[in-house]
């Protein structure tokens, strides 16, 4: 499968499928052209620039290897439960071991892998463990040869209200480490293997808080804006 520089931007639909959001990317590009007064290219020209997606959209979750980082609560936990119900082989990571064990009890077969996403060495080790779990699936005959990790999803997040009149550098940096740098650590750990196989999806969970500055969002908003920009 040929590799190209176009980012794989995907949406997790309510029915459990993942769909390519190329129309959204095209619309964003056209908005940028309008903003700077550049003549609009044709859809064909934009398509040539973007190129085909790196990986085919995921439709059937049965037997898929999914690794969710930040899966102890909220969106991460809900996604883990939903994809497990659709037959995915889910590995759930978070710092809260007790919450992960509760999740594993609710979803038989789900594997809990404690992880602090801000620890670079721990992320690398966890990635190797998840890949080795995928190898176990192949040996058992429950996964196609060379399956690797089909989807890696970064859901880890940290939020503490902050205003400019009460600037807290330590909290600013904590938000950056958990919400943004942790995602970079994860991408660094899994992307080489995906590129080598020519397959795999990376999903980064951002927030509408990244669209513009919001009250009490001094620390949180910029990290989500960075995550959105990174994914695009």
Protein backbone atom coordinates (compact mmCIF):
# COMPACT_ATOMS: atom_id res chain seq x y z
CA UNK A 1 0.00 0.00 0.00
CA UNK A 2 1.61 3.31 -1.02
CA UNK A 3 2.35 5.84 1.68
CA UNK A 4 1.78 9.55 1.21
CA UNK A 5 1.79 12.70 3.35
CA UNK A 6 -1.96 13.08 3.64
CA UNK A 7 -3.11 12.73 7.27
CA UNK A 8 -5.63 10.02 8.06
CA UNK A 9 -8.47 11.97 9.72
CA UNK A 10 -11.27 9.68 10.79
CA UNK A 11 -14.57 9.88 12.63
CA UNK A 12 -15.90 7.23 14.98
CA UNK A 13 -19.57 6.96 14.06
CA UNK A 14 -22.35 5.95 16.44
CA UNK A 15 -22.79 2.66 14.59
CA UNK A 16 -19.19 1.70 15.38
CA UNK A 17 -17.69 2.32 11.94
CA UNK A 18 -14.85 4.65 11.13
CA UNK A 19 -15.32 6.92 8.14
CA UNK A 20 -12.88 9.11 6.26
CA UNK A 21 -13.53 12.82 6.74
CA UNK A 22 -11.92 13.96 3.48
CA UNK A 23 -14.87 16.30 2.71
CA UNK A 24 -14.14 18.11 5.96
CA UNK A 25 -10.48 18.51 5.03
CA UNK A 26 -11.45 19.87 1.60
CA UNK A 27 -13.82 22.38 3.18
CA UNK A 28 -11.10 23.53 5.58
CA UNK A 29 -8.68 24.07 2.71
CA UNK A 30 -11.24 26.10 0.77
CA UNK A 31 -11.86 28.25 3.84
CA UNK A 32 -8.12 28.94 4.09
CA UNK A 33 -7.94 29.87 0.39
CA UNK A 34 -10.82 32.32 0.84
CA UNK A 35 -9.23 33.84 3.93
CA UNK A 36 -5.98 34.70 2.14
CA UNK A 37 -7.57 35.56 -1.21
CA UNK A 38 -6.14 32.67 -3.23
CA UNK A 39 -8.02 31.46 -6.30
CA UNK A 40 -9.96 28.31 -5.51
CA UNK A 41 -8.51 25.12 -7.07
CA UNK A 42 -10.77 22.43 -8.46
CA UNK A 43 -11.81 19.41 -6.41
CA UNK A 44 -9.58 17.31 -8.65
CA UNK A 45 -6.56 19.47 -7.86
CA UNK A 46 -7.25 19.28 -4.14
CA UNK A 47 -7.65 15.51 -4.43
CA UNK A 48 -4.25 15.21 -6.10
CA UNK A 49 -2.71 17.25 -3.29
CA UNK A 50 -4.30 15.18 -0.53
CA UNK A 51 -3.79 11.82 -2.18
CA UNK A 52 -5.57 8.61 -1.12
CA UNK A 53 -5.91 7.75 2.58
CA UNK A 54 -3.10 5.75 4.14
CA UNK A 55 -5.42 2.98 5.34
CA UNK A 56 -8.84 1.76 4.35
CA UNK A 57 -11.71 2.78 6.60
CA UNK A 58 -12.47 0.32 9.42
CA UNK A 59 -15.94 -1.20 9.04
CA UNK A 60 -15.78 -4.60 10.70
CA UNK A 61 -14.40 -4.45 14.26
CA UNK A 62 -14.41 -8.21 14.87
CA UNK A 63 -10.90 -9.30 15.87
CA UNK A 64 -9.41 -5.82 15.41
CA UNK A 65 -6.62 -4.89 17.82
CA UNK A 66 -7.47 -1.56 19.45
CA UNK A 67 -5.30 0.25 21.99
CA UNK A 68 -6.96 3.05 23.94
CA UNK A 69 -4.78 5.32 26.08
CA UNK A 70 -6.80 7.21 28.66
CA UNK A 71 -9.57 4.63 28.90
CA UNK A 72 -10.41 4.69 32.61
CA UNK A 73 -13.17 7.33 32.33
CA UNK A 74 -15.21 9.42 29.91
CA UNK A 75 -14.88 9.12 26.14
CA UNK A 76 -12.02 6.62 26.37
CA UNK A 77 -13.93 4.23 28.59
CA UNK A 78 -17.14 4.53 26.56
CA UNK A 79 -15.23 3.83 23.36
CA UNK A 80 -13.54 0.81 24.91
CA UNK A 81 -16.92 -0.64 25.93
CA UNK A 82 -18.47 0.10 22.52
CA UNK A 83 -15.67 -1.43 20.46
CA UNK A 84 -15.39 -4.46 22.77
CA UNK A 85 -19.12 -5.05 22.21
CA UNK A 86 -18.48 -5.02 18.46
CA UNK A 87 -15.85 -7.72 18.70
CA UNK A 88 -12.65 -5.69 18.90
CA UNK A 89 -9.70 -6.99 20.93
CA UNK A 90 -9.28 -4.01 23.23
CA UNK A 91 -6.25 -3.05 25.29
CA UNK A 92 -7.10 -0.25 27.72
CA UNK A 93 -4.45 1.94 29.33
CA UNK A 94 -4.59 4.62 32.01
CA UNK A 95 -2.86 5.49 35.26
CA UNK A 96 -5.83 4.34 37.39
CA UNK A 97 -5.32 0.59 37.75
CA UNK A 98 -8.47 0.09 39.84
CA UNK A 99 -10.63 1.73 37.18
CA UNK A 100 -9.00 -0.42 34.49
CA UNK A 101 -9.64 -3.60 36.46
CA UNK A 102 -13.30 -2.62 36.86
CA UNK A 103 -13.50 -2.06 33.11
CA UNK A 104 -11.90 -5.45 32.44
CA UNK A 105 -14.47 -7.13 34.67
CA UNK A 106 -17.26 -5.46 32.72
CA UNK A 107 -15.71 -6.45 29.36
CA UNK A 108 -14.41 -10.05 29.50
CA UNK A 109 -11.35 -10.43 27.30
CA UNK A 110 -10.39 -6.77 27.50
CA UNK A 111 -6.80 -6.36 28.66
CA UNK A 112 -5.81 -3.71 31.18
CA UNK A 113 -2.36 -2.18 30.74
CA UNK A 114 -1.53 0.53 33.30
CA UNK A 115 0.37 3.44 31.78
CA UNK A 116 1.43 7.02 32.48
CA UNK A 117 1.41 8.59 29.02
CA UNK A 118 3.87 11.28 30.12
CA UNK A 119 6.55 8.62 30.75
CA UNK A 120 8.35 8.19 27.42
CA UNK A 121 10.07 4.92 28.31
CA UNK A 122 6.84 3.45 29.68
CA UNK A 123 4.96 4.33 26.48
CA UNK A 124 7.59 2.60 24.36
CA UNK A 125 7.45 -0.51 26.57
CA UNK A 126 3.66 -0.54 26.52
CA UNK A 127 3.65 -0.32 22.72
CA UNK A 128 5.91 -3.36 22.53
CA UNK A 129 3.58 -5.25 24.87
CA UNK A 130 0.51 -4.40 22.80
CA UNK A 131 2.27 -5.54 19.62
CA UNK A 132 3.27 -8.80 21.34
CA UNK A 133 -0.38 -9.32 22.32
CA UNK A 134 -1.23 -8.99 18.65
CA UNK A 135 1.30 -11.73 17.92
CA UNK A 136 -0.47 -13.96 20.44
CA UNK A 137 -3.69 -13.46 18.49
CA UNK A 138 -1.98 -14.59 15.30
CA UNK A 139 -0.65 -17.70 17.03
CA UNK A 140 -4.15 -18.49 18.27
CA UNK A 141 -5.55 -18.04 14.77
CA UNK A 142 -7.85 -15.20 15.85
CA UNK A 143 -6.16 -12.50 13.79
CA UNK A 144 -4.78 -12.18 10.25
CA UNK A 145 -1.03 -12.56 9.79
CA UNK A 146 0.79 -9.29 10.44
CA UNK A 147 -2.26 -7.67 11.99
CA UNK A 148 -0.34 -5.41 14.37
CA UNK A 149 -2.34 -2.58 15.98
CA UNK A 150 -5.36 -1.59 13.91
CA UNK A 151 -6.32 1.52 15.90
CA UNK A 152 -4.49 3.55 18.52
CA UNK A 153 -6.63 6.17 20.23
CA UNK A 154 -5.30 8.85 22.58
CA UNK A 155 -7.98 9.92 25.05
CA UNK A 156 -5.85 10.94 28.03
CA UNK A 157 -6.66 14.39 29.34
CA UNK A 158 -6.09 16.78 32.22
CA UNK A 159 -8.19 19.83 33.09
CA UNK A 160 -7.98 22.40 35.84
CA UNK A 161 -9.65 25.80 35.45
CA UNK A 162 -7.23 28.69 35.06
CA UNK A 163 -7.47 32.34 34.16
CA UNK A 164 -4.74 34.72 33.03
CA UNK A 165 -5.07 36.67 36.29
CA UNK A 166 -4.03 33.56 38.24
CA UNK A 167 -1.30 32.21 35.97
CA UNK A 168 0.14 28.90 37.21
CA UNK A 169 3.14 27.75 35.18
CA UNK A 170 3.26 24.28 36.77
CA UNK A 171 -0.36 23.64 35.79
CA UNK A 172 0.23 25.01 32.29
CA UNK A 173 3.06 22.56 31.81
CA UNK A 174 1.07 19.70 33.35
CA UNK A 175 -1.71 20.27 30.81
CA UNK A 176 0.86 20.31 28.03
CA UNK A 177 2.49 17.07 29.16
CA UNK A 178 -0.75 15.08 29.52
CA UNK A 179 -2.90 16.54 26.75
CA UNK A 180 -0.33 17.09 24.02
CA UNK A 181 3.14 15.67 24.70
CA UNK A 182 1.63 12.34 25.75
CA UNK A 183 0.02 12.09 22.31
CA UNK A 184 3.40 12.75 20.71
CA UNK A 185 4.96 9.99 22.82
CA UNK A 186 2.27 7.56 21.66
CA UNK A 187 2.61 8.50 17.99
CA UNK A 188 6.39 8.12 18.25
CA UNK A 189 5.92 4.62 19.67
CA UNK A 190 3.40 3.23 17.16
CA UNK A 191 3.83 5.12 13.88
CA UNK A 192 7.01 3.36 12.66
CA UNK A 193 5.30 -0.03 12.86
CA UNK A 194 2.22 1.25 11.05
CA UNK A 195 4.31 2.77 8.29
CA UNK A 196 6.28 -0.47 7.93
CA UNK A 197 3.02 -2.43 7.51
CA UNK A 198 1.34 0.25 5.41
CA UNK A 199 -1.71 0.03 7.66
CA UNK A 200 -3.11 1.34 10.92
CA UNK A 201 -5.15 4.22 12.30
CA UNK A 202 -4.30 6.87 14.89
CA UNK A 203 -7.11 8.79 16.56
CA UNK A 204 -6.52 11.85 18.78
CA UNK A 205 -9.38 13.02 20.97
CA UNK A 206 -9.47 16.82 21.01
CA UNK A 207 -12.20 19.24 22.15
CA UNK A 208 -14.28 22.20 21.04
CA UNK A 209 -12.31 24.03 23.75
CA UNK A 210 -9.49 24.19 21.22
CA UNK A 211 -11.47 26.23 18.69
CA UNK A 212 -10.94 29.52 20.54
CA UNK A 213 -10.09 30.87 23.96
CA UNK A 214 -12.72 30.20 26.64
CA UNK A 215 -13.16 31.39 30.24
CA UNK A 216 -11.06 29.30 32.64
CA UNK A 217 -9.52 27.52 29.66
CA UNK A 218 -6.11 29.20 29.73
CA UNK A 219 -4.23 25.93 30.31
CA UNK A 220 -6.59 23.44 28.67
CA UNK A 221 -7.65 25.18 25.44
CA UNK A 222 -4.19 25.67 23.88
CA UNK A 223 -3.33 21.98 24.32
CA UNK A 224 -6.53 20.93 22.52
CA UNK A 225 -5.90 23.45 19.74
CA UNK A 226 -2.44 21.94 19.31
CA UNK A 227 -3.89 18.42 19.22
CA UNK A 228 -6.43 19.39 16.54
CA UNK A 229 -3.75 21.03 14.44
CA UNK A 230 -1.49 17.99 14.83
CA UNK A 231 -4.23 15.61 13.68
CA UNK A 232 -5.10 17.77 10.67
